[in-house]
mmCIF file of N, CA and C in Angstrom:
data_model
loop_
_atom_site.group_PDB
_atom_site.id
_atom_site.type_symbol
_atom_site.label_atom_id
_atom_site.label_comp_id
_atom_site.label_asym_id
_atom_site.label_seq_id
_atom_site.Cartn_x
_atom_site.Cartn_y
_atom_site.Cartn_z
ATOM 1 N N MET A 68 -20.344 -4.528 7.022
ATOM 2 C CA MET A 68 -19.108 -4.603 6.285
ATOM 3 C C MET A 68 -17.964 -4.129 7.183
ATOM 4 N N LYS A 69 -16.902 -4.893 7.194
ATOM 5 C CA LYS A 69 -15.759 -4.607 8.046
ATOM 6 C C LYS A 69 -14.612 -4.110 7.173
ATOM 7 N N TYR A 70 -14.138 -2.903 7.463
ATOM 8 C CA TYR A 70 -13.004 -2.365 6.726
ATOM 9 C C TYR A 70 -12.175 -1.484 7.651
ATOM 10 N N ALA A 71 -10.961 -1.168 7.193
ATOM 11 C CA ALA A 71 -10.058 -0.317 7.969
ATOM 12 C C ALA A 71 -9.322 0.607 7.007
ATOM 13 N N ILE A 72 -8.917 1.748 7.524
ATOM 14 C CA ILE A 72 -8.036 2.646 6.784
ATOM 15 C C ILE A 72 -6.682 2.587 7.475
ATOM 16 N N VAL A 73 -5.656 2.199 6.699
ATOM 17 C CA VAL A 73 -4.340 1.877 7.237
ATOM 18 C C VAL A 73 -3.292 2.761 6.571
ATOM 19 N N GLU A 74 -2.283 3.156 7.341
ATOM 20 C CA GLU A 74 -1.150 3.894 6.784
ATOM 21 C C GLU A 74 -0.005 2.920 6.539
ATOM 22 N N ILE A 75 0.410 2.835 5.271
ATOM 23 C CA ILE A 75 1.522 1.960 4.890
ATOM 24 C C ILE A 75 2.440 2.747 3.975
ATOM 25 N N SER A 76 3.698 2.855 4.345
ATOM 26 C CA SER A 76 4.748 3.533 3.573
ATOM 27 C C SER A 76 4.331 4.932 3.133
ATOM 28 N N GLY A 77 3.731 5.698 4.038
ATOM 29 C CA GLY A 77 3.383 7.076 3.768
ATOM 30 C C GLY A 77 2.090 7.276 3.002
ATOM 31 N N LYS A 78 1.390 6.205 2.664
ATOM 32 C CA LYS A 78 0.122 6.297 1.945
ATOM 33 C C LYS A 78 -0.979 5.689 2.800
ATOM 34 N N GLN A 79 -2.217 6.075 2.519
ATOM 35 C CA GLN A 79 -3.360 5.534 3.244
ATOM 36 C C GLN A 79 -4.162 4.631 2.315
ATOM 37 N N PHE A 80 -4.534 3.442 2.811
ATOM 38 C CA PHE A 80 -5.255 2.463 2.027
ATOM 39 C C PHE A 80 -6.537 2.063 2.742
ATOM 40 N N TRP A 81 -7.601 1.876 1.981
ATOM 41 C CA TRP A 81 -8.865 1.328 2.466
ATOM 42 C C TRP A 81 -8.718 -0.181 2.341
ATOM 43 N N ILE A 82 -8.691 -0.905 3.468
ATOM 44 C CA ILE A 82 -8.379 -2.333 3.506
ATOM 45 C C ILE A 82 -9.629 -3.129 3.872
ATOM 46 N N GLU A 83 -9.888 -4.212 3.138
ATOM 47 C CA GLU A 83 -10.955 -5.159 3.447
ATOM 48 C C GLU A 83 -10.365 -6.564 3.453
ATOM 49 N N THR A 84 -10.974 -7.478 4.195
ATOM 50 C CA THR A 84 -10.467 -8.838 4.257
ATOM 51 C C THR A 84 -10.778 -9.571 2.960
ATOM 52 N N GLY A 85 -9.866 -10.485 2.585
ATOM 53 C CA GLY A 85 -10.052 -11.297 1.392
ATOM 54 C C GLY A 85 -9.614 -10.630 0.102
ATOM 55 N N LYS A 86 -9.127 -9.409 0.142
ATOM 56 C CA LYS A 86 -8.674 -8.707 -1.056
ATOM 57 C C LYS A 86 -7.168 -8.525 -1.003
ATOM 58 N N TYR A 87 -6.564 -8.323 -2.171
ATOM 59 C CA TYR A 87 -5.127 -8.072 -2.199
ATOM 60 C C TYR A 87 -4.857 -6.650 -2.659
ATOM 61 N N TYR A 88 -3.700 -6.124 -2.210
ATOM 62 C CA TYR A 88 -3.322 -4.748 -2.480
ATOM 63 C C TYR A 88 -1.862 -4.714 -2.899
ATOM 64 N N ASP A 89 -1.525 -3.802 -3.818
ATOM 65 C CA ASP A 89 -0.152 -3.606 -4.254
ATOM 66 C C ASP A 89 0.439 -2.438 -3.478
ATOM 67 N N LEU A 90 1.442 -2.736 -2.657
ATOM 68 C CA LEU A 90 2.088 -1.740 -1.806
ATOM 69 C C LEU A 90 3.521 -1.548 -2.277
ATOM 70 N N ASN A 91 4.180 -0.505 -1.784
ATOM 71 C CA ASN A 91 5.596 -0.344 -2.074
ATOM 72 C C ASN A 91 6.355 -1.566 -1.572
ATOM 73 N N ARG A 92 7.507 -1.843 -2.167
ATOM 74 C CA ARG A 92 8.257 -3.070 -1.896
ATOM 75 C C ARG A 92 8.511 -3.250 -0.404
ATOM 76 N N ILE A 93 8.107 -4.411 0.109
ATOM 77 C CA ILE A 93 8.352 -4.801 1.497
ATOM 78 C C ILE A 93 9.402 -5.903 1.447
ATOM 79 N N PRO A 94 10.566 -5.727 2.079
ATOM 80 C CA PRO A 94 11.640 -6.726 1.964
ATOM 81 C C PRO A 94 11.384 -7.962 2.827
ATOM 82 N N VAL A 95 10.370 -8.749 2.442
ATOM 83 C CA VAL A 95 10.000 -9.974 3.146
ATOM 84 C C VAL A 95 9.864 -11.071 2.096
ATOM 85 N N GLU A 96 10.189 -12.310 2.473
ATOM 86 C CA GLU A 96 10.122 -13.427 1.535
ATOM 87 C C GLU A 96 8.677 -13.773 1.185
ATOM 88 N N LEU A 97 8.500 -14.445 0.057
ATOM 89 C CA LEU A 97 7.166 -14.852 -0.389
ATOM 90 C C LEU A 97 6.537 -15.846 0.586
ATOM 91 N N GLY A 98 5.250 -15.731 0.811
ATOM 92 C CA GLY A 98 4.524 -16.646 1.684
ATOM 93 C C GLY A 98 4.579 -16.284 3.159
ATOM 94 N N LYS A 99 5.407 -15.325 3.534
ATOM 95 C CA LYS A 99 5.507 -14.931 4.944
ATOM 96 C C LYS A 99 4.313 -14.071 5.338
ATOM 97 N N LYS A 100 4.029 -14.051 6.632
ATOM 98 C CA LYS A 100 2.941 -13.244 7.183
ATOM 99 C C LYS A 100 3.497 -11.899 7.641
ATOM 100 N N ILE A 101 2.688 -10.848 7.480
ATOM 101 C CA ILE A 101 3.054 -9.546 8.006
ATOM 102 C C ILE A 101 1.920 -9.051 8.894
ATOM 103 N N LEU A 102 2.248 -8.133 9.766
ATOM 104 C CA LEU A 102 1.296 -7.589 10.717
ATOM 105 C C LEU A 102 1.253 -6.071 10.545
ATOM 106 N N LEU A 103 0.075 -5.539 10.259
ATOM 107 C CA LEU A 103 -0.095 -4.102 10.085
ATOM 108 C C LEU A 103 -0.688 -3.532 11.370
ATOM 109 N N THR A 104 -0.028 -2.510 11.924
ATOM 110 C CA THR A 104 -0.471 -1.958 13.199
ATOM 111 C C THR A 104 -0.827 -0.482 13.134
ATOM 112 N N ARG A 105 -0.556 0.185 12.029
ATOM 113 C CA ARG A 105 -0.861 1.620 11.919
ATOM 114 C C ARG A 105 -2.266 1.801 11.346
ATOM 115 N N ILE A 106 -3.261 1.522 12.153
ATOM 116 C CA ILE A 106 -4.649 1.614 11.727
ATOM 117 C C ILE A 106 -5.192 2.975 12.146
ATOM 118 N N LEU A 107 -5.699 3.730 11.181
ATOM 119 C CA LEU A 107 -6.223 5.062 11.458
ATOM 120 C C LEU A 107 -7.709 5.030 11.787
ATOM 121 N N LEU A 108 -8.455 4.120 11.132
ATOM 122 C CA LEU A 108 -9.901 4.056 11.313
ATOM 123 C C LEU A 108 -10.343 2.615 11.107
ATOM 124 N N LEU A 109 -11.352 2.184 11.870
ATOM 125 C CA LEU A 109 -11.912 0.841 11.728
ATOM 126 C C LEU A 109 -13.426 0.928 11.766
ATOM 127 N N ASN A 110 -14.074 0.315 10.791
ATOM 128 C CA ASN A 110 -15.524 0.218 10.759
ATOM 129 C C ASN A 110 -15.872 -1.254 10.914
ATOM 130 N N ASN A 111 -16.448 -1.613 12.047
ATOM 131 C CA ASN A 111 -16.817 -2.993 12.336
ATOM 132 C C ASN A 111 -18.337 -3.077 12.381
ATOM 133 N N ASN A 112 -18.970 -3.283 11.226
ATOM 134 C CA ASN A 112 -20.433 -3.371 11.106
ATOM 135 C C ASN A 112 -21.113 -2.151 11.726
ATOM 136 N N ASP A 113 -20.782 -0.984 11.209
ATOM 137 C CA ASP A 113 -21.326 0.311 11.627
ATOM 138 C C ASP A 113 -20.911 0.738 13.036
ATOM 139 N N GLU A 114 -19.921 0.103 13.613
ATOM 140 C CA GLU A 114 -19.301 0.569 14.859
ATOM 141 C C GLU A 114 -17.968 1.193 14.464
ATOM 142 N N LEU A 115 -17.864 2.497 14.583
ATOM 143 C CA LEU A 115 -16.726 3.241 14.064
ATOM 144 C C LEU A 115 -15.715 3.524 15.174
ATOM 145 N N LEU A 116 -14.439 3.141 14.943
ATOM 146 C CA LEU A 116 -13.341 3.438 15.854
ATOM 147 C C LEU A 116 -12.352 4.341 15.128
ATOM 148 N N VAL A 117 -12.028 5.478 15.727
ATOM 149 C CA VAL A 117 -11.098 6.430 15.131
ATOM 150 C C VAL A 117 -9.892 6.551 16.042
ATOM 151 N N GLY A 118 -8.690 6.455 15.467
ATOM 152 C CA GLY A 118 -7.468 6.539 16.252
ATOM 153 C C GLY A 118 -6.982 7.959 16.422
ATOM 154 N N LYS A 119 -6.158 8.159 17.453
ATOM 155 C CA LYS A 119 -5.565 9.479 17.724
ATOM 156 C C LYS A 119 -4.075 9.314 17.944
ATOM 157 N N PRO A 120 -3.199 9.167 16.998
ATOM 158 C CA PRO A 120 -3.459 9.023 15.579
ATOM 159 C C PRO A 120 -3.745 7.582 15.147
ATOM 160 N N TYR A 121 -3.341 6.580 15.960
ATOM 161 C CA TYR A 121 -3.551 5.184 15.582
ATOM 162 C C TYR A 121 -4.420 4.484 16.614
ATOM 163 N N ILE A 122 -5.066 3.385 16.198
ATOM 164 C CA ILE A 122 -5.832 2.541 17.107
ATOM 165 C C ILE A 122 -4.873 1.472 17.617
ATOM 166 N N SER A 123 -4.733 1.347 18.932
ATOM 167 C CA SER A 123 -3.710 0.460 19.494
ATOM 168 C C SER A 123 -4.165 -0.985 19.644
ATOM 169 N N ASN A 124 -5.457 -1.256 19.758
ATOM 170 C CA ASN A 124 -5.902 -2.620 20.045
ATOM 171 C C ASN A 124 -6.410 -3.357 18.802
ATOM 172 N N VAL A 125 -6.032 -2.915 17.611
ATOM 173 C CA VAL A 125 -6.453 -3.567 16.374
ATOM 174 C C VAL A 125 -5.211 -3.944 15.573
ATOM 175 N N THR A 126 -5.186 -5.179 15.042
ATOM 176 C CA THR A 126 -4.101 -5.626 14.181
ATOM 177 C C THR A 126 -4.693 -6.243 12.917
ATOM 178 N N ILE A 127 -3.960 -6.125 11.831
ATOM 179 C CA ILE A 127 -4.386 -6.683 10.548
ATOM 180 C C ILE A 127 -3.309 -7.647 10.089
ATOM 181 N N LYS A 128 -3.724 -8.879 9.760
ATOM 182 C CA LYS A 128 -2.794 -9.903 9.300
ATOM 183 C C LYS A 128 -2.848 -9.993 7.784
ATOM 184 N N GLY A 129 -1.673 -10.048 7.175
ATOM 185 C CA GLY A 129 -1.581 -10.155 5.726
ATOM 186 C C GLY A 129 -0.546 -11.193 5.332
ATOM 187 N N LYS A 130 -0.606 -11.618 4.082
ATOM 188 C CA LYS A 130 0.317 -12.621 3.557
ATOM 189 C C LYS A 130 0.917 -12.086 2.267
ATOM 190 N N ILE A 131 2.249 -12.238 2.106
ATOM 191 C CA ILE A 131 2.941 -11.769 0.912
ATOM 192 C C ILE A 131 2.668 -12.757 -0.222
ATOM 193 N N LEU A 132 2.055 -12.276 -1.307
ATOM 194 C CA LEU A 132 1.756 -13.145 -2.450
ATOM 195 C C LEU A 132 2.887 -13.143 -3.467
ATOM 196 N N LYS A 133 3.321 -11.969 -3.903
ATOM 197 C CA LYS A 133 4.423 -11.902 -4.867
ATOM 198 C C LYS A 133 5.007 -10.498 -4.908
ATOM 199 N N HIS A 134 6.210 -10.432 -5.487
ATOM 200 C CA HIS A 134 6.877 -9.162 -5.735
ATOM 201 C C HIS A 134 6.779 -8.888 -7.233
ATOM 202 N N LEU A 135 6.455 -7.654 -7.581
ATOM 203 C CA LEU A 135 6.283 -7.316 -8.982
ATOM 204 C C LEU A 135 6.707 -5.880 -9.230
ATOM 205 N N ARG A 136 6.607 -5.448 -10.482
ATOM 206 C CA ARG A 136 6.932 -4.075 -10.856
ATOM 207 C C ARG A 136 5.715 -3.470 -11.538
ATOM 208 N N SER A 137 5.491 -2.186 -11.298
ATOM 209 C CA SER A 137 4.331 -1.516 -11.878
ATOM 210 C C SER A 137 4.579 -1.218 -13.355
ATOM 211 N N HIS A 138 3.583 -0.630 -14.002
ATOM 212 C CA HIS A 138 3.734 -0.254 -15.403
ATOM 213 C C HIS A 138 4.764 0.870 -15.526
ATOM 214 N N LYS A 139 5.344 0.978 -16.701
ATOM 215 C CA LYS A 139 6.385 1.982 -16.904
ATOM 216 C C LYS A 139 5.768 3.358 -17.074
ATOM 217 N N SER A 140 6.299 4.318 -16.341
ATOM 218 C CA SER A 140 5.902 5.707 -16.522
ATOM 219 C C SER A 140 7.099 6.455 -17.113
ATOM 220 N N ILE A 141 6.833 7.339 -18.039
ATOM 221 C CA ILE A 141 7.881 8.068 -18.741
ATOM 222 C C ILE A 141 8.093 9.431 -18.074
ATOM 223 N N VAL A 142 9.354 9.742 -17.794
ATOM 224 C CA VAL A 142 9.736 11.035 -17.240
ATOM 225 C C VAL A 142 10.505 11.764 -18.343
ATOM 226 N N TYR A 143 9.959 12.876 -18.804
ATOM 227 C CA TYR A 143 10.568 13.614 -19.912
ATOM 228 C C TYR A 143 10.859 15.034 -19.458
ATOM 229 N N LYS A 144 12.125 15.415 -19.531
ATOM 230 C CA LYS A 144 12.536 16.753 -19.129
ATOM 231 C C LYS A 144 13.140 17.463 -20.341
ATOM 232 N N MET A 145 12.739 18.706 -20.521
ATOM 233 C CA MET A 145 13.226 19.471 -21.650
ATOM 234 C C MET A 145 13.387 20.927 -21.245
ATOM 235 N N ARG A 146 14.481 21.526 -21.686
ATOM 236 C CA ARG A 146 14.671 22.959 -21.488
ATOM 237 C C ARG A 146 14.469 23.632 -22.830
ATOM 238 N N PRO A 147 13.459 24.466 -22.925
ATOM 239 C CA PRO A 147 13.186 25.068 -24.228
ATOM 240 C C PRO A 147 14.311 26.003 -24.695
ATOM 241 N N LYS A 148 14.559 25.988 -25.990
ATOM 242 C CA LYS A 148 15.545 26.835 -26.670
ATOM 243 C C LYS A 148 16.980 26.509 -26.275
ATOM 244 N N LYS A 149 17.224 25.410 -25.588
ATOM 245 C CA LYS A 149 18.581 25.058 -25.162
ATOM 246 C C LYS A 149 19.062 23.754 -25.788
ATOM 247 N N LYS A 150 18.208 23.053 -26.528
ATOM 248 C CA LYS A 150 18.529 21.777 -27.173
ATOM 249 C C LYS A 150 18.945 20.717 -26.148
ATOM 250 N N THR A 151 18.312 20.728 -24.973
ATOM 251 C CA THR A 151 18.571 19.672 -23.993
ATOM 252 C C THR A 151 17.281 18.925 -23.740
ATOM 253 N N ARG A 152 17.363 17.609 -23.861
ATOM 254 C CA ARG A 152 16.210 16.744 -23.630
ATOM 255 C C ARG A 152 16.686 15.518 -22.869
ATOM 256 N N LYS A 153 15.822 15.041 -21.986
ATOM 257 C CA LYS A 153 16.165 13.843 -21.218
ATOM 258 C C LYS A 153 14.899 13.006 -21.083
ATOM 259 N N LYS A 154 14.903 11.805 -21.624
ATOM 260 C CA LYS A 154 13.759 10.905 -21.548
ATOM 261 C C LYS A 154 14.181 9.697 -20.720
ATOM 262 N N GLN A 155 13.376 9.414 -19.708
ATOM 263 C CA GLN A 155 13.743 8.369 -18.760
ATOM 264 C C GLN A 155 12.487 7.617 -18.359
ATOM 265 N N GLY A 156 12.593 6.310 -18.177
ATOM 266 C CA GLY A 156 11.471 5.499 -17.724
ATOM 267 C C GLY A 156 11.654 5.092 -16.274
ATOM 268 N N HIS A 157 10.532 4.810 -15.599
ATOM 269 C CA HIS A 157 10.583 4.375 -14.193
ATOM 270 C C HIS A 157 9.540 3.300 -13.968
ATOM 271 N N ARG A 158 9.933 2.226 -13.292
ATOM 272 C CA ARG A 158 8.999 1.183 -12.878
ATOM 273 C C ARG A 158 9.153 0.985 -11.380
ATOM 274 N N GLN A 159 8.066 1.216 -10.643
ATOM 275 C CA GLN A 159 8.099 1.122 -9.186
ATOM 276 C C GLN A 159 8.085 -0.343 -8.752
ATOM 277 N N GLU A 160 8.908 -0.680 -7.777
ATOM 278 C CA GLU A 160 8.935 -2.024 -7.197
ATOM 279 C C GLU A 160 7.768 -2.160 -6.238
ATOM 280 N N LEU A 161 6.954 -3.208 -6.385
ATOM 281 C CA LEU A 161 5.747 -3.388 -5.581
ATOM 282 C C LEU A 161 5.734 -4.761 -4.925
ATOM 283 N N THR A 162 4.919 -4.893 -3.899
ATOM 284 C CA THR A 162 4.653 -6.161 -3.232
ATOM 285 C C THR A 162 3.151 -6.340 -3.147
ATOM 286 N N ARG A 163 2.655 -7.504 -3.577
ATOM 287 C CA ARG A 163 1.227 -7.803 -3.503
ATOM 288 C C ARG A 163 0.944 -8.531 -2.191
ATOM 289 N N VAL A 164 0.030 -7.948 -1.385
ATOM 290 C CA VAL A 164 -0.289 -8.461 -0.050
ATOM 291 C C VAL A 164 -1.760 -8.846 -0.007
ATOM 292 N N LEU A 165 -2.048 -10.057 0.454
ATOM 293 C CA LEU A 165 -3.415 -10.533 0.653
ATOM 294 C C LEU A 165 -3.795 -10.284 2.113
ATOM 295 N N ILE A 166 -4.893 -9.576 2.340
ATOM 296 C CA ILE A 166 -5.350 -9.290 3.708
ATOM 297 C C ILE A 166 -6.189 -10.471 4.171
ATOM 298 N N GLU A 167 -5.744 -11.130 5.241
ATOM 299 C CA GLU A 167 -6.410 -12.327 5.724
ATOM 300 C C GLU A 167 -7.409 -12.061 6.836
ATOM 301 N N ASP A 168 -7.052 -11.175 7.780
ATOM 302 C CA ASP A 168 -7.912 -11.020 8.950
ATOM 303 C C ASP A 168 -7.711 -9.643 9.582
ATOM 304 N N ILE A 169 -8.802 -9.111 10.143
ATOM 305 C CA ILE A 169 -8.758 -7.882 10.941
ATOM 306 C C ILE A 169 -9.182 -8.254 12.348
ATOM 307 N N ASN A 170 -8.239 -8.159 13.300
ATOM 308 C CA ASN A 170 -8.501 -8.570 14.694
ATOM 309 C C ASN A 170 -8.677 -7.367 15.600
ATOM 310 N N ILE A 171 -9.675 -7.456 16.483
ATOM 311 C CA ILE A 171 -9.868 -6.455 17.528
ATOM 312 C C ILE A 171 -9.586 -7.139 18.847
ATOM 313 N N ASN A 172 -8.579 -6.648 19.567
ATOM 314 C CA ASN A 172 -8.184 -7.285 20.841
ATOM 315 C C ASN A 172 -9.082 -6.831 21.983
#
């Protein structure tokens, strides 16, 4: 099984080929290709490569499928005994990326 652990927008993701992932909004048009280069770890059929901090000779190709918004999360702030309340909703902007290939140069 071939997989990689990649750093994208401050988070770490376990990436496999043929699957899609929802990442923070990437300002790229639909259908365009992106290249991920911040690979922390690569497992290529039980051959383990660990970066210090990144692996330089590995690239991951992905394709932008769509832009979407996550489910609404409620942010509620209240100060007790002061009669102040603030209820606010938040929906994170996301981009769905299909991982096409993991290349080792």
